[in-house]
PDB file of C-alpha atoms and ligand atoms in Angstrom:
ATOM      1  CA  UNK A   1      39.294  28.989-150.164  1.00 97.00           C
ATOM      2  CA  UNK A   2      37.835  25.742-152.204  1.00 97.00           C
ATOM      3  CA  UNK A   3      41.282  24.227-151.768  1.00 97.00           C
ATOM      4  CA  UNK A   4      41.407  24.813-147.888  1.00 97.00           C
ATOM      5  CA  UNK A   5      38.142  23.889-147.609  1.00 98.00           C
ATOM      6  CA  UNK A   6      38.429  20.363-149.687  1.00 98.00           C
ATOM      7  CA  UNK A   7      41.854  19.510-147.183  1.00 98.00           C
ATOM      8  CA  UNK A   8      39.592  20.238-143.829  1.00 98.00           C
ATOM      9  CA  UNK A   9      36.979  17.919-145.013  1.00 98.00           C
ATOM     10  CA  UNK A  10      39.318  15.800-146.056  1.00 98.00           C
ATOM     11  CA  UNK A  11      41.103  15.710-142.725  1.00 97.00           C
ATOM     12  CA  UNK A  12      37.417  15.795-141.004  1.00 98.00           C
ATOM     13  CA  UNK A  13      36.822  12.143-143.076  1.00 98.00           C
ATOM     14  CA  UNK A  14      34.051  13.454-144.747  1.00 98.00           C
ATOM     15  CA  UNK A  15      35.338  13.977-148.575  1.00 98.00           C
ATOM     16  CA  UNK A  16      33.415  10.679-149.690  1.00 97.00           C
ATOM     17  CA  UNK A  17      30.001  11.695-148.169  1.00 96.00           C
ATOM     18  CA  UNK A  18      30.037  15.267-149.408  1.00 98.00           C
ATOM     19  CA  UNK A  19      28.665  16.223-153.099  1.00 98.00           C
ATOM     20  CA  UNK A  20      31.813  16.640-155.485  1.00 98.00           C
ATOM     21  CA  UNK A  21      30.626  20.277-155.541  1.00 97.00           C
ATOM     22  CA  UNK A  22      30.434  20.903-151.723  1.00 98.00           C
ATOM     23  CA  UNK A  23      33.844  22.792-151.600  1.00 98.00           C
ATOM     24  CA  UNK A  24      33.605  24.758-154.526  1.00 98.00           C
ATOM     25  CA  UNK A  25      30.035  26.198-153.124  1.00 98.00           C
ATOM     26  CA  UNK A  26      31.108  26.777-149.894  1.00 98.00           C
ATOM     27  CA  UNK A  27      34.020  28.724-151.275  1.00 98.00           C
ATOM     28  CA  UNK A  28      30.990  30.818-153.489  1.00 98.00           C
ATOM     29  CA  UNK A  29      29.359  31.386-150.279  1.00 98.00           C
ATOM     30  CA  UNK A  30      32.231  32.563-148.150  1.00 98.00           C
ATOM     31  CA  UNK A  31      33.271  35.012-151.184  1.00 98.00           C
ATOM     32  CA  UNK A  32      29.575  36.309-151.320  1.00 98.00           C
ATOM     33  CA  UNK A  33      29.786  36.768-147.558  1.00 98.00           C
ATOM     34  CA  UNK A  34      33.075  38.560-147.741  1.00 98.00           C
ATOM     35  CA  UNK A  35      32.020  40.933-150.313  1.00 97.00           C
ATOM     36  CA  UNK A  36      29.065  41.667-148.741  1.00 97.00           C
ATOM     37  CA  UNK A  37      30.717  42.240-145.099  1.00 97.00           C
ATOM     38  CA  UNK A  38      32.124  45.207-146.759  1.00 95.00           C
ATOM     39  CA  UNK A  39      28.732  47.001-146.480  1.00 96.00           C
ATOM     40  CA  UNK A  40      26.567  44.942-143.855  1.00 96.00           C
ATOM     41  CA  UNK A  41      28.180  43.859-140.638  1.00 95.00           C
ATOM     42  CA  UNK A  42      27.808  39.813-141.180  1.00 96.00           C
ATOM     43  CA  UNK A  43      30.876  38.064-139.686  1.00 94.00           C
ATOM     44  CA  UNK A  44      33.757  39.601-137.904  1.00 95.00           C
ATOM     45  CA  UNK A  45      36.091  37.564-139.594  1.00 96.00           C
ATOM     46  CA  UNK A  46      37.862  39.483-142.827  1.00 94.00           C
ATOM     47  CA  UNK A  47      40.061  37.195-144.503  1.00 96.00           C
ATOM     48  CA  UNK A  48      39.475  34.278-147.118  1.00 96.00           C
ATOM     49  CA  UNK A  49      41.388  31.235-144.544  1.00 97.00           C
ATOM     50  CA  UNK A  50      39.343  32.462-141.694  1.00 97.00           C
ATOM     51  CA  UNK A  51      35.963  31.879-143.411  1.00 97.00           C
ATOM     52  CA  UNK A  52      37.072  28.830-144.869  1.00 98.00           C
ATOM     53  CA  UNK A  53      38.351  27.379-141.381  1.00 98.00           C
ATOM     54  CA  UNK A  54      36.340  29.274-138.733  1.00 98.00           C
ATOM     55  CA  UNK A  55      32.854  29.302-140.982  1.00 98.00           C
ATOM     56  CA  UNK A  56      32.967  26.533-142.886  1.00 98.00           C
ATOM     57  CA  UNK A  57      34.818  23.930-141.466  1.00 98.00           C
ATOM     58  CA  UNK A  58      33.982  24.541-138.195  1.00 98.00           C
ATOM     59  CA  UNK A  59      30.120  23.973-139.057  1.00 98.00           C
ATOM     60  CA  UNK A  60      31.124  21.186-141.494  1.00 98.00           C
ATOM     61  CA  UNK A  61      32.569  19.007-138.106  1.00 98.00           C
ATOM     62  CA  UNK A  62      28.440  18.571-136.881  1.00 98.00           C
ATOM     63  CA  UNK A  63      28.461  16.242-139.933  1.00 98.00           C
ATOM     64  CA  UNK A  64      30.356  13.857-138.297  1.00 97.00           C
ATOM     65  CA  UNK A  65      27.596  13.786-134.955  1.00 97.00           C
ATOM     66  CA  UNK A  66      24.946  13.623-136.670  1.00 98.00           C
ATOM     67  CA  UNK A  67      23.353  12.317-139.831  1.00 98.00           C
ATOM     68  CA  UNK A  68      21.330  15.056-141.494  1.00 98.00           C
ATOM     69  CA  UNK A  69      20.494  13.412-144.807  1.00 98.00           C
ATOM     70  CA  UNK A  70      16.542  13.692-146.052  1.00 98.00           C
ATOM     71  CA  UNK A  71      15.862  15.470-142.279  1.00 98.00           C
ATOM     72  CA  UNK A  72      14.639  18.811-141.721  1.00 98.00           C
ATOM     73  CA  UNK A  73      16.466  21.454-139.043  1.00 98.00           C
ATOM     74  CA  UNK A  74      15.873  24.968-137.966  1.00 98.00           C
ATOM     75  CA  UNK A  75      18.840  27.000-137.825  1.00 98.00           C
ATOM     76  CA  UNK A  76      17.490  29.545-134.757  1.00 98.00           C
ATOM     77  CA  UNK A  77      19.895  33.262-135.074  1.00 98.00           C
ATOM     78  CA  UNK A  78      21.209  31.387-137.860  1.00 98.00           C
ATOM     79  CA  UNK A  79      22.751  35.246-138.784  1.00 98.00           C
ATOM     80  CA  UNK A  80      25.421  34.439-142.485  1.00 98.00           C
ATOM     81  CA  UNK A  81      23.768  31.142-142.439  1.00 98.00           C
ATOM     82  CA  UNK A  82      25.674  29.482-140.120  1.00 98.00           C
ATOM     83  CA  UNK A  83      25.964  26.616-139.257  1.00 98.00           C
ATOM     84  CA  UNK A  84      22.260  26.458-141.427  1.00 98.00           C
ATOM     85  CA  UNK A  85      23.301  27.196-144.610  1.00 98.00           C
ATOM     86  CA  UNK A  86      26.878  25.436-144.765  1.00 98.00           C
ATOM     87  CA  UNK A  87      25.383  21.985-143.891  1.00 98.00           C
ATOM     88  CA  UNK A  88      22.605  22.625-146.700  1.00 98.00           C
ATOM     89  CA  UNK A  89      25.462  22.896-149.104  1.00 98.00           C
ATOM     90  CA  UNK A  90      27.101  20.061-147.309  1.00 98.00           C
ATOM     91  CA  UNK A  91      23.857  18.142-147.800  1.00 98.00           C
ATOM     92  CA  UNK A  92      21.469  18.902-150.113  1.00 98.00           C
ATOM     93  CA  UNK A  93      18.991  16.213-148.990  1.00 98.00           C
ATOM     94  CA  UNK A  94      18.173  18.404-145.968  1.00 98.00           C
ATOM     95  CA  UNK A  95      15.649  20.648-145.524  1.00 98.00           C
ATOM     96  CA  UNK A  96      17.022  24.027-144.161  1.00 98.00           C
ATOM     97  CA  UNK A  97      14.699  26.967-142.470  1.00 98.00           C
ATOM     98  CA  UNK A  98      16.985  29.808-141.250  1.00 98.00           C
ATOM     99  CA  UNK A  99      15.758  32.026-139.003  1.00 98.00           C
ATOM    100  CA  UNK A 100      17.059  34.895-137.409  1.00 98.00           C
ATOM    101  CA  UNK A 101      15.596  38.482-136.110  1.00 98.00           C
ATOM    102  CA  UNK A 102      17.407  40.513-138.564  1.00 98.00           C
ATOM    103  CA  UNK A 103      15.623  41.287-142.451  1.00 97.00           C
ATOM    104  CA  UNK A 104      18.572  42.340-143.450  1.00 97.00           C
ATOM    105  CA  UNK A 105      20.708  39.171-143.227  1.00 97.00           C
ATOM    106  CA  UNK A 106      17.129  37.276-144.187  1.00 98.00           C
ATOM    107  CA  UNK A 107      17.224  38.615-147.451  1.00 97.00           C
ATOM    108  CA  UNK A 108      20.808  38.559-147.821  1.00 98.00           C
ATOM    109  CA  UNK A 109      20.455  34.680-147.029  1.00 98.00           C
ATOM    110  CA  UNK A 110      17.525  34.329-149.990  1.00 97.00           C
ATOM    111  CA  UNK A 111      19.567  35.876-152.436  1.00 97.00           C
ATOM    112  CA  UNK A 112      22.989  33.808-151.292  1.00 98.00           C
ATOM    113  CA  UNK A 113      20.711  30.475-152.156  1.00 97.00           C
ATOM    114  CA  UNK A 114      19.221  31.829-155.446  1.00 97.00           C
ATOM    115  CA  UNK A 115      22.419  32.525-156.106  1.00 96.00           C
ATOM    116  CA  UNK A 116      23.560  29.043-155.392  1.00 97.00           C
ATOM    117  CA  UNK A 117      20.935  27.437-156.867  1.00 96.00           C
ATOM    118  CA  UNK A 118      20.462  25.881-153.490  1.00 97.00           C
ATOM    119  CA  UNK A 119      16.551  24.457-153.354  1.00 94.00           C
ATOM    120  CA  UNK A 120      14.585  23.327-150.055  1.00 93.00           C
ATOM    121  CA  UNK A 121      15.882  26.567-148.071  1.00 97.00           C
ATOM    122  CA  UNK A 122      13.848  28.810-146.199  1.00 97.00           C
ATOM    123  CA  UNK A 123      14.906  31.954-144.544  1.00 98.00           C
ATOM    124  CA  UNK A 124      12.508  33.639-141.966  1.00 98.00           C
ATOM    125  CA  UNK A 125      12.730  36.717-140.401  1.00 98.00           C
ATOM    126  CA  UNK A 126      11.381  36.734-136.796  1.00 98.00           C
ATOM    127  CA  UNK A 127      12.226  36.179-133.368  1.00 98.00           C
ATOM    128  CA  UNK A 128      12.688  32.469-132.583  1.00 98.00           C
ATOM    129  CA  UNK A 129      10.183  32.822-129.178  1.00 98.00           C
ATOM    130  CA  UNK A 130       7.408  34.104-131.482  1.00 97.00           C
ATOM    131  CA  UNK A 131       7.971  31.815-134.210  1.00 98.00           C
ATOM    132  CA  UNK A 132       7.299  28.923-132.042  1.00 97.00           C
ATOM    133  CA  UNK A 133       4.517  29.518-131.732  1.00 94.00           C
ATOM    134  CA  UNK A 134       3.232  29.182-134.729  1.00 94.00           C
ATOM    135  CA  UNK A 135       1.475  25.939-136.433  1.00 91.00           C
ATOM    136  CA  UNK A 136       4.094  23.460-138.250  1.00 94.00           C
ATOM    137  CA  UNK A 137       7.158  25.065-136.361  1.00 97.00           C
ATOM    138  CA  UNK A 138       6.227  23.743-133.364  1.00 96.00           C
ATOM    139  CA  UNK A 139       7.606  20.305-132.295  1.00 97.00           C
ATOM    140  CA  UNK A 140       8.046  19.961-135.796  1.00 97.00           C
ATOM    141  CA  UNK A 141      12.192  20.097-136.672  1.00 98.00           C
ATOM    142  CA  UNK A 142      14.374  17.076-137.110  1.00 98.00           C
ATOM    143  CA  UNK A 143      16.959  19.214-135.944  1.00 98.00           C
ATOM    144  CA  UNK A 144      17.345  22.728-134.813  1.00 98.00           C
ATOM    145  CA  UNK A 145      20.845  24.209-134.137  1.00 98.00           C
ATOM    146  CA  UNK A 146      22.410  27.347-132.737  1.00 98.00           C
ATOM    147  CA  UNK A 147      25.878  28.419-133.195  1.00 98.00           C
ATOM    148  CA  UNK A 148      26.919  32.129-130.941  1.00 96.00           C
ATOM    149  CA  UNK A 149      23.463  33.188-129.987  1.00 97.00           C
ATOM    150  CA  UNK A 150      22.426  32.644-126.229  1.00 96.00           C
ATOM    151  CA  UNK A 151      23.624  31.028-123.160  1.00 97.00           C
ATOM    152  CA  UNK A 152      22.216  27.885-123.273  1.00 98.00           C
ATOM    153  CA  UNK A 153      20.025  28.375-120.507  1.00 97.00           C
ATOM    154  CA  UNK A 154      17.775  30.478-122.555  1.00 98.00           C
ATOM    155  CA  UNK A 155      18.868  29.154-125.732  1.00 98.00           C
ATOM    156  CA  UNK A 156      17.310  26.046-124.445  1.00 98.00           C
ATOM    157  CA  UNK A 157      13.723  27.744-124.243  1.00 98.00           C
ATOM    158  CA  UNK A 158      14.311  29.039-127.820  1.00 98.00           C
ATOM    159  CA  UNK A 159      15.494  25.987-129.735  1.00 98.00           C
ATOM    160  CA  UNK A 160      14.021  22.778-127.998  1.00 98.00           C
ATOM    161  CA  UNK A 161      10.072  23.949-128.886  1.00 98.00           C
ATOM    162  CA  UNK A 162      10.663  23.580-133.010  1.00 98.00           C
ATOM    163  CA  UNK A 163      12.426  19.644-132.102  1.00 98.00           C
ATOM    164  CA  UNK A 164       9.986  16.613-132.506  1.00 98.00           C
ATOM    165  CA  UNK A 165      10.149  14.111-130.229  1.00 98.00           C
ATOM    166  CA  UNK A 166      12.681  11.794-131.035  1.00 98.00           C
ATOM    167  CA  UNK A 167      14.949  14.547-133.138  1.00 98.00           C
ATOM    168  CA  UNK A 168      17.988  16.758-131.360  1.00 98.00           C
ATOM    169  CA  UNK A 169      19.263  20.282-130.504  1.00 98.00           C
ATOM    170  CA  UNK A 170      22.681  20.771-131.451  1.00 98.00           C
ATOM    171  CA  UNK A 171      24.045  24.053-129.652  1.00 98.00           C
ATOM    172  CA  UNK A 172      27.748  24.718-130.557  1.00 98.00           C
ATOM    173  CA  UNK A 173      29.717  25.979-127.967  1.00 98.00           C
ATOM    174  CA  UNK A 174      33.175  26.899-126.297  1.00 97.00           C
ATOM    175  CA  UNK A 175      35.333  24.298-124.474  1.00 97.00           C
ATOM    176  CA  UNK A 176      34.461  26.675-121.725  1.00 96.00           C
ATOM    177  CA  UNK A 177      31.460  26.186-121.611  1.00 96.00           C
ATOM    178  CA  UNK A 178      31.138  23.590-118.328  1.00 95.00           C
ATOM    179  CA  UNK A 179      29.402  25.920-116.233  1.00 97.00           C
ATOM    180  CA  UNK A 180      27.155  27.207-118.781  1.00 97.00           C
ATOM    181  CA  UNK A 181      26.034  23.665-119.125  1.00 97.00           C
ATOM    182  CA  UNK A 182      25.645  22.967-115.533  1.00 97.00           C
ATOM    183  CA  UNK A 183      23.769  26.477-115.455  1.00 97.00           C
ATOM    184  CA  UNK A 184      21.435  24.837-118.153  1.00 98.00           C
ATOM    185  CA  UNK A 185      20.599  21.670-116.339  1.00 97.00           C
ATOM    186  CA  UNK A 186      17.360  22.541-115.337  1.00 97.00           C
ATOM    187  CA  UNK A 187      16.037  24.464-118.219  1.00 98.00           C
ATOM    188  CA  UNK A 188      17.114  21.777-120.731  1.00 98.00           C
ATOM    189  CA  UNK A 189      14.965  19.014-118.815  1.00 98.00           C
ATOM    190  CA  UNK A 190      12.313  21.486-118.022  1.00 98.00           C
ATOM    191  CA  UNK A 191      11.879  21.960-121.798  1.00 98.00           C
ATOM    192  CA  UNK A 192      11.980  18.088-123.034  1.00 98.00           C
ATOM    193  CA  UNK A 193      15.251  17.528-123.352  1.00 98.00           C
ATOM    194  CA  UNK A 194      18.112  15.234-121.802  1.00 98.00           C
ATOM    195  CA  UNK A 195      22.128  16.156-122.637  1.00 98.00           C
ATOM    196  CA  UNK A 196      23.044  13.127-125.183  1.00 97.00           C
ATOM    197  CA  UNK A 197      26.657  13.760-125.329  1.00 96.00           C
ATOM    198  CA  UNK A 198      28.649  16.472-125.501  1.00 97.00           C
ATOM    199  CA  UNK A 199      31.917  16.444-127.969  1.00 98.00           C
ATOM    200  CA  UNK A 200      34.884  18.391-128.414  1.00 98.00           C
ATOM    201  CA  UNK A 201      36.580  18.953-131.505  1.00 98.00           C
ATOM    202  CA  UNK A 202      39.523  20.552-133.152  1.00 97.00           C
ATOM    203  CA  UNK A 203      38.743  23.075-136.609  1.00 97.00           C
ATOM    204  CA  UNK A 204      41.237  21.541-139.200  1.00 97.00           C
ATOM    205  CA  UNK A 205      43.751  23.747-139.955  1.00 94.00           C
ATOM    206  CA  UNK A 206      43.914  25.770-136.698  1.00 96.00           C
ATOM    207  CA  UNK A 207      44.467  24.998-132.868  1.00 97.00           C
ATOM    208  CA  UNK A 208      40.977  26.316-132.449  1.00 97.00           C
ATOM    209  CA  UNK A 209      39.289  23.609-130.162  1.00 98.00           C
ATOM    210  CA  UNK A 210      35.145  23.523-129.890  1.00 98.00           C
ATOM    211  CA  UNK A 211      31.879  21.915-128.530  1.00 98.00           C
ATOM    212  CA  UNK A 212      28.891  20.924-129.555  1.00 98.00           C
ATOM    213  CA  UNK A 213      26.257  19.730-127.106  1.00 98.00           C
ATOM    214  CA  UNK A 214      23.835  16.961-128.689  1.00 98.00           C
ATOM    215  CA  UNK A 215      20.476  17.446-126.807  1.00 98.00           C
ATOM    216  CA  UNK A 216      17.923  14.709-127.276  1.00 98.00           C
ATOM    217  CA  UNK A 217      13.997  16.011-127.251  1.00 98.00           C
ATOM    218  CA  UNK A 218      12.268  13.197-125.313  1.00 98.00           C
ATOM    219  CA  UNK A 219       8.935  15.196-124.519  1.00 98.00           C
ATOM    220  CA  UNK A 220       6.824  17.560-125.903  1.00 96.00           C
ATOM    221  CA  UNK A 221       7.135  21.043-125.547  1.00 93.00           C
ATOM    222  CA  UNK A 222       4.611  22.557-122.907  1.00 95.00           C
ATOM    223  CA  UNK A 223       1.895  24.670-122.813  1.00 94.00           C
ATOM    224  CA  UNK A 224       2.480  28.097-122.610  1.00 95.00           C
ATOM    225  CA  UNK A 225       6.478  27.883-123.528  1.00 97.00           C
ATOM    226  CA  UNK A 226       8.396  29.936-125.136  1.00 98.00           C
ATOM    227  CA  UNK A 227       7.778  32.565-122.926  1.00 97.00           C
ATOM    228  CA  UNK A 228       7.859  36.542-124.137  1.00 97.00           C
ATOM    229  CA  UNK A 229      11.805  37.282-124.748  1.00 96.00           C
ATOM    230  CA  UNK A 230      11.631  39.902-121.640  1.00 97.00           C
ATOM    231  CA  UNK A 231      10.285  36.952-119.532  1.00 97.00           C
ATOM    232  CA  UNK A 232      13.056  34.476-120.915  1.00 97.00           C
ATOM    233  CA  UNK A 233      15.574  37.029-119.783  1.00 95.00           C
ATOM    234  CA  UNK A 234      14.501  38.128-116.797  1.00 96.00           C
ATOM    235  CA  UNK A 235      13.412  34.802-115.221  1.00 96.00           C
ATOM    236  CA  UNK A 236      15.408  32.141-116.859  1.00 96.00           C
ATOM    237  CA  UNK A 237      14.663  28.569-116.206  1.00 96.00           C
TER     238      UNK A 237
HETATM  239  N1  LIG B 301      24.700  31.739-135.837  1.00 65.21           N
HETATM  240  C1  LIG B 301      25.483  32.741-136.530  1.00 65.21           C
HETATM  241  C2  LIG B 301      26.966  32.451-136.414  1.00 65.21           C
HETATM  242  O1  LIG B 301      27.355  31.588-135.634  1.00 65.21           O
HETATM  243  O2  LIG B 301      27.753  33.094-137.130  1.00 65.21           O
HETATM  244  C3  LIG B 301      25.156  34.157-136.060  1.00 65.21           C
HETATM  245  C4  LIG B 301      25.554  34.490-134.666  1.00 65.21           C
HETATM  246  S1  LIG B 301      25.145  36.179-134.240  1.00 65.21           S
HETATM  247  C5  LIG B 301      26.305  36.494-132.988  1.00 65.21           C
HETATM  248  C6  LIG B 301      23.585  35.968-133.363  1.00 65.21           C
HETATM  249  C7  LIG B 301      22.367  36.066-134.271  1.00 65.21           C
HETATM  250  O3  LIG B 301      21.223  35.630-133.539  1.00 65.21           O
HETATM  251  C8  LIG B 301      22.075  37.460-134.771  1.00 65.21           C
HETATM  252  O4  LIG B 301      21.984  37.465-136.181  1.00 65.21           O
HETATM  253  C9  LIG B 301      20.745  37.834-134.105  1.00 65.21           C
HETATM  254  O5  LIG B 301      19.924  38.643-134.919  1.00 65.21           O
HETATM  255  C10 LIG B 301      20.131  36.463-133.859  1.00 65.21           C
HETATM  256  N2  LIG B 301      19.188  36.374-132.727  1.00 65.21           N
HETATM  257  C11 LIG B 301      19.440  36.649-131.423  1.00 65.21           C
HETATM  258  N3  LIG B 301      18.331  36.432-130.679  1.00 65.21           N
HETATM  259  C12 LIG B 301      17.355  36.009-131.525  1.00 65.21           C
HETATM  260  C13 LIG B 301      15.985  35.628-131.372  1.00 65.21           C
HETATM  261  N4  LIG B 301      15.393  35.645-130.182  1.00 65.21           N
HETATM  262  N5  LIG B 301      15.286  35.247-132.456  1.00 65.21           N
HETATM  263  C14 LIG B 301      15.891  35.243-133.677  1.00 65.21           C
HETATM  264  N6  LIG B 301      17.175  35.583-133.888  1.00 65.21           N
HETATM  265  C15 LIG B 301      17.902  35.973-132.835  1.00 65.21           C
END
């Protein structure tokens, strides 16, 4: 895995701003995953080149969008860790908070960055509406990001609250994803943000082709928002 990994960062042109170490970790972390997978359903992907490509190197790509060093970012259903935990390993100057709805993977995630020896992580268990809420999450992120966890019309009410003004929401999507962003027009505005750019790139090592949509936040969450999860669902913006 270390050696597929170092090639796809290589080919991604990030080998000279990566620590020395960075492949060798994420290989650690995709075996830790695997092994685990075996008795807690984390990834549906079961072989060693799959993590490596579809995992790692597909999170590692946001490096090249965005420029994460000494920032902090939320990773919202982050789930393994991803893309949170791969860019802390990618770059340990960031601050990472992981959250996702499930204790199990929570812990799992604590003990993947003691074993590490990864510092300035933090992985939270609870639902990314509720969170929001509370003091010093709010409008509060450098970054949050979001990789398989909602259409991005509601994934727009649970991300774009923890952004400051001035930071971004990175969502990673499918090339297919047009009309979901068309969909999301409204709720992505409604919530303080304003569609930056959206980029499409190719996983090295694979013919696997994917998005990521760079969402600016250029106002301040309102009042009253994140609605209750039912709400989100059953009235979306
Ligand atoms: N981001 C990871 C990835 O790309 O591999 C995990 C994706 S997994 C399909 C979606 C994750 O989002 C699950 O772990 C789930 O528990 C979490 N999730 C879904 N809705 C959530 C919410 N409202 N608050 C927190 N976590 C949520």
């Amino acid at each position: 895995m270390e050696a597929l990994i170092a090639q796809g960062l290589e080919e991604l042109g990030l080998t000279a701003q990566v620590p020395a170490q960075a492949p060798a970790q994420l290989a650690e972390y995709g075996r830790l995953l695997l092994e685990k997978n075996q008795v807690m359903n984390l990834t549906a992907i079961r072989e060693e080149d799959g993590v490596a490509r579809l995992h790692m190197l597909d999170c590692a790509a946001l490096l090249r969008y965005a420029d994460f060093q000494g920032k902090t970012l939320i990773d919202v259903g982050t789930g393994a860790g991803f893309p949170g935990l791969a860019l802390k390993i990618l770059v340990p100057s960031l601050k990472v908070t992981l959250l996702d709805a499930l204790g199990k993977r929570v812990n799992w995630l604590n003990e993947v960055a003691q074993r590490l020896g990864l510092e300035g992580v933090e992985a939270i268990h609870a639902r990314a509406e509720e969170q929001a809420q509370v003091k010093g999450f709010r409008d509060s992120f450098d970054f949050a990001s979001a990789r398989a966890v909602a259409d991005l019309r509601l994934l727009s009410e649970l991300c774009l609250p923890y952004v400051k003004v001035g930071g971004q929401f990175l969502a990673m999507k499918s090339v297919e994803s047009g009309p979901e962003l068309e969909g999301a027009a409204h709720a992505v505005k409604f919530m303080g943000g304003r569609v930056r750019e959206t980029v499409d790139y190719t996983i090295p090592g694979t013919d696997v082709t994917h998005r990521v949509v760079l969402v600016d936040k250029v106002a301040p969450t309102l009042k009253g928002y994140p609605r209750r999860w039912a709400k989100i669902q059953k009235e979306p913006l």
